[in-house]
Amino acid sequence: MLSTSDGADIKYRMFTGTKKSVVNIDLIVMKVSIWYLDTSMHVISIFLNIVLLLCSLLPHW
């Protein structure tokens, strides 16, 4: 099993000798994807809350 540190180490080795801009772009992509996941989770939870609220307001069959 590869631990997370191993994966990071492999990625670092891959980027060694390449331009710093590549690493910067990679970090930006990582930040954006984390932000996107965070935002989508919030949207999904809000949507689920609205659905649950509507279901509770509707008369039960």
PDB file as gemmi writes it, atoms N, CA and C in Angstrom:
CRYST1    1.000    1.000    1.000  90.00  90.00  90.00 P 1                      
ATOM      1  N   MET A   1       0.847  -1.209   0.000  1.00  0.00           N  
ATOM      2  CA  MET A   1       0.000   0.000   0.000  1.00  0.00           C  
ATOM      3  C   MET A   1       0.872   1.246   0.000  1.00  0.00           C  
ATOM      4  N   LEU A   2       0.509   2.181  -0.843  1.00  0.00           N  
ATOM      5  CA  LEU A   2       1.224   3.460  -0.867  1.00  0.00           C  
ATOM      6  C   LEU A   2       0.579   4.417   0.112  1.00  0.00           C  
ATOM      7  N   SER A   3       1.399   4.958   1.007  1.00  0.00           N  
ATOM      8  CA  SER A   3       0.858   5.982   1.904  1.00  0.00           C  
ATOM      9  C   SER A   3       0.810   7.311   1.168  1.00  0.00           C  
ATOM     10  N   THR A   4       0.126   8.303   1.746  1.00  0.00           N  
ATOM     11  CA  THR A   4      -0.015   9.604   1.088  1.00  0.00           C  
ATOM     12  C   THR A   4       1.334  10.282   0.925  1.00  0.00           C  
ATOM     13  N   SER A   5       2.234  10.094   1.898  1.00  0.00           N  
ATOM     14  CA  SER A   5       3.557  10.708   1.830  1.00  0.00           C  
ATOM     15  C   SER A   5       4.361  10.117   0.668  1.00  0.00           C  
ATOM     16  N   ASP A   6       4.190   8.811   0.422  1.00  0.00           N  
ATOM     17  CA  ASP A   6       4.861   8.168  -0.703  1.00  0.00           C  
ATOM     18  C   ASP A   6       4.405   8.771  -2.018  1.00  0.00           C  
ATOM     19  N   GLY A   7       3.094   8.969  -2.148  1.00  0.00           N  
ATOM     20  CA  GLY A   7       2.539   9.565  -3.364  1.00  0.00           C  
ATOM     21  C   GLY A   7       3.083  10.955  -3.589  1.00  0.00           C  
ATOM     22  N   ALA A   8       3.160  11.743  -2.513  1.00  0.00           N  
ATOM     23  CA  ALA A   8       3.685  13.101  -2.606  1.00  0.00           C  
ATOM     24  C   ALA A   8       5.155  13.067  -2.998  1.00  0.00           C  
ATOM     25  N   ASP A   9       5.885  12.108  -2.446  1.00  0.00           N  
ATOM     26  CA  ASP A   9       7.314  11.966  -2.726  1.00  0.00           C  
ATOM     27  C   ASP A   9       7.541  11.642  -4.197  1.00  0.00           C  
ATOM     28  N   ILE A  10       6.724  10.718  -4.731  1.00  0.00           N  
ATOM     29  CA  ILE A  10       6.811  10.340  -6.150  1.00  0.00           C  
ATOM     30  C   ILE A  10       6.505  11.555  -7.022  1.00  0.00           C  
ATOM     31  N   LYS A  11       5.463  12.297  -6.660  1.00  0.00           N  
ATOM     32  CA  LYS A  11       5.082  13.490  -7.412  1.00  0.00           C  
ATOM     33  C   LYS A  11       6.203  14.519  -7.381  1.00  0.00           C  
ATOM     34  N   TYR A  12       6.823  14.676  -6.208  1.00  0.00           N  
ATOM     35  CA  TYR A  12       7.927  15.625  -6.061  1.00  0.00           C  
ATOM     36  C   TYR A  12       9.089  15.223  -6.946  1.00  0.00           C  
ATOM     37  N   ARG A  13       9.399  13.922  -6.976  1.00  0.00           N  
ATOM     38  CA  ARG A  13      10.495  13.422  -7.813  1.00  0.00           C  
ATOM     39  C   ARG A  13      10.195  13.660  -9.291  1.00  0.00           C  
ATOM     40  N   MET A  14       8.918  13.495  -9.663  1.00  0.00           N  
ATOM     41  CA  MET A  14       8.515  13.727 -11.043  1.00  0.00           C  
ATOM     42  C   MET A  14       8.744  15.187 -11.431  1.00  0.00           C  
ATOM     43  N   PHE A  15       8.483  16.097 -10.465  1.00  0.00           N  
ATOM     44  CA  PHE A  15       8.603  17.516 -10.752  1.00  0.00           C  
ATOM     45  C   PHE A  15      10.025  18.038 -10.590  1.00  0.00           C  
ATOM     46  N   THR A  16      10.924  17.235 -10.001  1.00  0.00           N  
ATOM     47  CA  THR A  16      12.297  17.680  -9.819  1.00  0.00           C  
ATOM     48  C   THR A  16      12.949  17.871 -11.182  1.00  0.00           C  
ATOM     49  N   GLY A  17      13.604  19.013 -11.348  1.00  0.00           N  
ATOM     50  CA  GLY A  17      14.258  19.299 -12.619  1.00  0.00           C  
ATOM     51  C   GLY A  17      13.339  20.025 -13.592  1.00  0.00           C  
ATOM     52  N   THR A  18      12.057  20.098 -13.305  1.00  0.00           N  
ATOM     53  CA  THR A  18      11.136  20.840 -14.162  1.00  0.00           C  
ATOM     54  C   THR A  18      10.992  22.255 -13.631  1.00  0.00           C  
ATOM     55  N   LYS A  19      10.318  23.090 -14.404  1.00  0.00           N  
ATOM     56  CA  LYS A  19      10.142  24.488 -14.014  1.00  0.00           C  
ATOM     57  C   LYS A  19       9.259  24.609 -12.784  1.00  0.00           C  
ATOM     58  N   LYS A  20       9.463  25.655 -11.993  1.00  0.00           N  
ATOM     59  CA  LYS A  20       8.671  25.880 -10.784  1.00  0.00           C  
ATOM     60  C   LYS A  20       7.216  26.200 -11.126  1.00  0.00           C  
ATOM     61  N   SER A  21       6.998  26.782 -12.296  1.00  0.00           N  
ATOM     62  CA  SER A  21       5.644  27.154 -12.705  1.00  0.00           C  
ATOM     63  C   SER A  21       4.730  25.934 -12.765  1.00  0.00           C  
ATOM     64  N   VAL A  22       5.281  24.791 -13.157  1.00  0.00           N  
ATOM     65  CA  VAL A  22       4.507  23.546 -13.232  1.00  0.00           C  
ATOM     66  C   VAL A  22       3.998  23.181 -11.843  1.00  0.00           C  
ATOM     67  N   VAL A  23       4.884  23.283 -10.848  1.00  0.00           N  
ATOM     68  CA  VAL A  23       4.519  22.980  -9.464  1.00  0.00           C  
ATOM     69  C   VAL A  23       3.459  23.970  -8.984  1.00  0.00           C  
ATOM     70  N   ASN A  24       3.646  25.253  -9.323  1.00  0.00           N  
ATOM     71  CA  ASN A  24       2.688  26.286  -8.933  1.00  0.00           C  
ATOM     72  C   ASN A  24       1.311  26.004  -9.522  1.00  0.00           C  
ATOM     73  N   ILE A  25       1.282  25.631 -10.801  1.00  0.00           N  
ATOM     74  CA  ILE A  25       0.017  25.308 -11.475  1.00  0.00           C  
ATOM     75  C   ILE A  25      -0.638  24.109 -10.780  1.00  0.00           C  
ATOM     76  N   ASP A  26       0.189  23.124 -10.428  1.00  0.00           N  
ATOM     77  CA  ASP A  26      -0.312  21.932  -9.753  1.00  0.00           C  
ATOM     78  C   ASP A  26      -0.943  22.306  -8.412  1.00  0.00           C  
ATOM     79  N   LEU A  27      -0.290  23.209  -7.668  1.00  0.00           N  
ATOM     80  CA  LEU A  27      -0.820  23.647  -6.378  1.00  0.00           C  
ATOM     81  C   LEU A  27      -2.128  24.403  -6.559  1.00  0.00           C  
ATOM     82  N   ILE A  28      -2.194  25.251  -7.598  1.00  0.00           N  
ATOM     83  CA  ILE A  28      -3.421  26.019  -7.881  1.00  0.00           C  
ATOM     84  C   ILE A  28      -4.567  25.061  -8.211  1.00  0.00           C  
ATOM     85  N   VAL A  29      -4.288  24.082  -9.052  1.00  0.00           N  
ATOM     86  CA  VAL A  29      -5.303  23.083  -9.432  1.00  0.00           C  
ATOM     87  C   VAL A  29      -5.798  22.341  -8.200  1.00  0.00           C  
ATOM     88  N   MET A  30      -4.857  21.973  -7.308  1.00  0.00           N  
ATOM     89  CA  MET A  30      -5.208  21.268  -6.085  1.00  0.00           C  
ATOM     90  C   MET A  30      -6.113  22.132  -5.205  1.00  0.00           C  
ATOM     91  N   LYS A  31      -5.742  23.417  -5.044  1.00  0.00           N  
ATOM     92  CA  LYS A  31      -6.545  24.337  -4.234  1.00  0.00           C  
ATOM     93  C   LYS A  31      -7.937  24.514  -4.826  1.00  0.00           C  
ATOM     94  N   VAL A  32      -8.009  24.684  -6.145  1.00  0.00           N  
ATOM     95  CA  VAL A  32      -9.291  24.876  -6.827  1.00  0.00           C  
ATOM     96  C   VAL A  32     -10.174  23.638  -6.665  1.00  0.00           C  
ATOM     97  N   SER A  33      -9.579  22.462  -6.841  1.00  0.00           N  
ATOM     98  CA  SER A  33     -10.361  21.221  -6.725  1.00  0.00           C  
ATOM     99  C   SER A  33     -10.873  21.020  -5.303  1.00  0.00           C  
ATOM    100  N   ILE A  34     -10.032  21.366  -4.305  1.00  0.00           N  
ATOM    101  CA  ILE A  34     -10.464  21.275  -2.903  1.00  0.00           C  
ATOM    102  C   ILE A  34     -11.608  22.246  -2.652  1.00  0.00           C  
ATOM    103  N   TRP A  35     -11.462  23.481  -3.155  1.00  0.00           N  
ATOM    104  CA  TRP A  35     -12.507  24.501  -2.994  1.00  0.00           C  
ATOM    105  C   TRP A  35     -13.789  24.058  -3.676  1.00  0.00           C  
ATOM    106  N   TYR A  36     -13.652  23.488  -4.886  1.00  0.00           N  
ATOM    107  CA  TYR A  36     -14.813  23.021  -5.642  1.00  0.00           C  
ATOM    108  C   TYR A  36     -15.544  21.909  -4.888  1.00  0.00           C  
ATOM    109  N   LEU A  37     -14.781  20.955  -4.369  1.00  0.00           N  
ATOM    110  CA  LEU A  37     -15.375  19.858  -3.591  1.00  0.00           C  
ATOM    111  C   LEU A  37     -16.095  20.397  -2.365  1.00  0.00           C  
ATOM    112  N   ASP A  38     -15.447  21.353  -1.684  1.00  0.00           N  
ATOM    113  CA  ASP A  38     -16.023  21.954  -0.488  1.00  0.00           C  
ATOM    114  C   ASP A  38     -17.344  22.648  -0.823  1.00  0.00           C  
ATOM    115  N   THR A  39     -17.336  23.435  -1.906  1.00  0.00           N  
ATOM    116  CA  THR A  39     -18.528  24.183  -2.323  1.00  0.00           C  
ATOM    117  C   THR A  39     -19.642  23.235  -2.746  1.00  0.00           C  
ATOM    118  N   SER A  40     -19.292  22.217  -3.529  1.00  0.00           N  
ATOM    119  CA  SER A  40     -20.310  21.279  -4.004  1.00  0.00           C  
ATOM    120  C   SER A  40     -20.933  20.520  -2.834  1.00  0.00           C  
ATOM    121  N   MET A  41     -20.121  20.201  -1.811  1.00  0.00           N  
ATOM    122  CA  MET A  41     -20.656  19.538  -0.619  1.00  0.00           C  
ATOM    123  C   MET A  41     -21.668  20.433   0.087  1.00  0.00           C  
ATOM    124  N   HIS A  42     -21.353  21.734   0.173  1.00  0.00           N  
ATOM    125  CA  HIS A  42     -22.279  22.687   0.786  1.00  0.00           C  
ATOM    126  C   HIS A  42     -23.579  22.754  -0.009  1.00  0.00           C  
ATOM    127  N   VAL A  43     -23.459  22.849  -1.334  1.00  0.00           N  
ATOM    128  CA  VAL A  43     -24.630  22.942  -2.212  1.00  0.00           C  
ATOM    129  C   VAL A  43     -25.500  21.695  -2.060  1.00  0.00           C  
ATOM    130  N   ILE A  44     -24.844  20.528  -2.055  1.00  0.00           N  
ATOM    131  CA  ILE A  44     -25.574  19.262  -1.924  1.00  0.00           C  
ATOM    132  C   ILE A  44     -26.304  19.195  -0.584  1.00  0.00           C  
ATOM    133  N   SER A  45     -25.631  19.609   0.495  1.00  0.00           N  
ATOM    134  CA  SER A  45     -26.257  19.555   1.819  1.00  0.00           C  
ATOM    135  C   SER A  45     -27.446  20.510   1.909  1.00  0.00           C  
ATOM    136  N   ILE A  46     -27.301  21.701   1.311  1.00  0.00           N  
ATOM    137  CA  ILE A  46     -28.408  22.675   1.292  1.00  0.00           C  
ATOM    138  C   ILE A  46     -29.586  22.100   0.500  1.00  0.00           C  
ATOM    139  N   PHE A  47     -29.267  21.511  -0.669  1.00  0.00           N  
ATOM    140  CA  PHE A  47     -30.297  20.907  -1.511  1.00  0.00           C  
ATOM    141  C   PHE A  47     -31.031  19.792  -0.772  1.00  0.00           C  
ATOM    142  N   LEU A  48     -30.272  18.939  -0.092  1.00  0.00           N  
ATOM    143  CA  LEU A  48     -30.874  17.847   0.673  1.00  0.00           C  
ATOM    144  C   LEU A  48     -31.763  18.376   1.795  1.00  0.00           C  
ATOM    145  N   ASN A  49     -31.308  19.439   2.447  1.00  0.00           N  
ATOM    146  CA  ASN A  49     -32.119  20.048   3.514  1.00  0.00           C  
ATOM    147  C   ASN A  49     -33.434  20.587   2.964  1.00  0.00           C  
ATOM    148  N   ILE A  50     -33.390  21.225   1.799  1.00  0.00           N  
ATOM    149  CA  ILE A  50     -34.599  21.758   1.162  1.00  0.00           C  
ATOM    150  C   ILE A  50     -35.551  20.618   0.804  1.00  0.00           C  
ATOM    151  N   VAL A  51     -35.005  19.547   0.233  1.00  0.00           N  
ATOM    152  CA  VAL A  51     -35.814  18.385  -0.145  1.00  0.00           C  
ATOM    153  C   VAL A  51     -36.483  17.776   1.090  1.00  0.00           C  
ATOM    154  N   LEU A  52     -35.701  17.639   2.161  1.00  0.00           N  
ATOM    155  CA  LEU A  52     -36.246  17.076   3.406  1.00  0.00           C  
ATOM    156  C   LEU A  52     -37.333  17.976   3.980  1.00  0.00           C  
ATOM    157  N   LEU A  53     -37.117  19.272   3.893  1.00  0.00           N  
ATOM    158  CA  LEU A  53     -38.103  20.237   4.379  1.00  0.00           C  
ATOM    159  C   LEU A  53     -39.402  20.121   3.584  1.00  0.00           C  
ATOM    160  N   LEU A  54     -39.280  20.060   2.256  1.00  0.00           N  
ATOM    161  CA  LEU A  54     -40.451  19.919   1.389  1.00  0.00           C  
ATOM    162  C   LEU A  54     -41.190  18.609   1.680  1.00  0.00           C  
ATOM    163  N   CYS A  55     -40.428  17.539   1.881  1.00  0.00           N  
ATOM    164  CA  CYS A  55     -41.035  16.239   2.185  1.00  0.00           C  
ATOM    165  C   CYS A  55     -41.794  16.282   3.505  1.00  0.00           C  
ATOM    166  N   SER A  56     -41.237  16.990   4.470  1.00  0.00           N  
ATOM    167  CA  SER A  56     -41.911  17.068   5.781  1.00  0.00           C  
ATOM    168  C   SER A  56     -43.152  17.952   5.711  1.00  0.00           C  
ATOM    169  N   LEU A  57     -43.128  18.942   4.799  1.00  0.00           N  
ATOM    170  CA  LEU A  57     -44.281  19.827   4.650  1.00  0.00           C  
ATOM    171  C   LEU A  57     -45.418  19.146   3.899  1.00  0.00           C  
ATOM    172  N   LEU A  58     -45.055  18.266   2.967  1.00  0.00           N  
ATOM    173  CA  LEU A  58     -46.081  17.554   2.199  1.00  0.00           C  
ATOM    174  C   LEU A  58     -46.838  16.589   3.103  1.00  0.00           C  
ATOM    175  N   PRO A  59     -48.140  16.451   2.873  1.00  0.00           N  
ATOM    176  CA  PRO A  59     -48.897  15.467   3.656  1.00  0.00           C  
ATOM    177  C   PRO A  59     -48.432  14.053   3.313  1.00  0.00           C  
ATOM    178  N   HIS A  60     -48.226  13.245   4.347  1.00  0.00           N  
ATOM    179  CA  HIS A  60     -47.727  11.886   4.112  1.00  0.00           C  
ATOM    180  C   HIS A  60     -48.823  11.023   3.503  1.00  0.00           C  
ATOM    181  N   TRP A  61     -48.406  10.207   2.548  1.00  0.00           N  
ATOM    182  CA  TRP A  61     -49.392   9.349   1.863  1.00  0.00           C  
ATOM    183  C   TRP A  61     -49.773   8.198   2.762  1.00  0.00           C  
TER     184      TRP A  61                                                      
END                                                                             
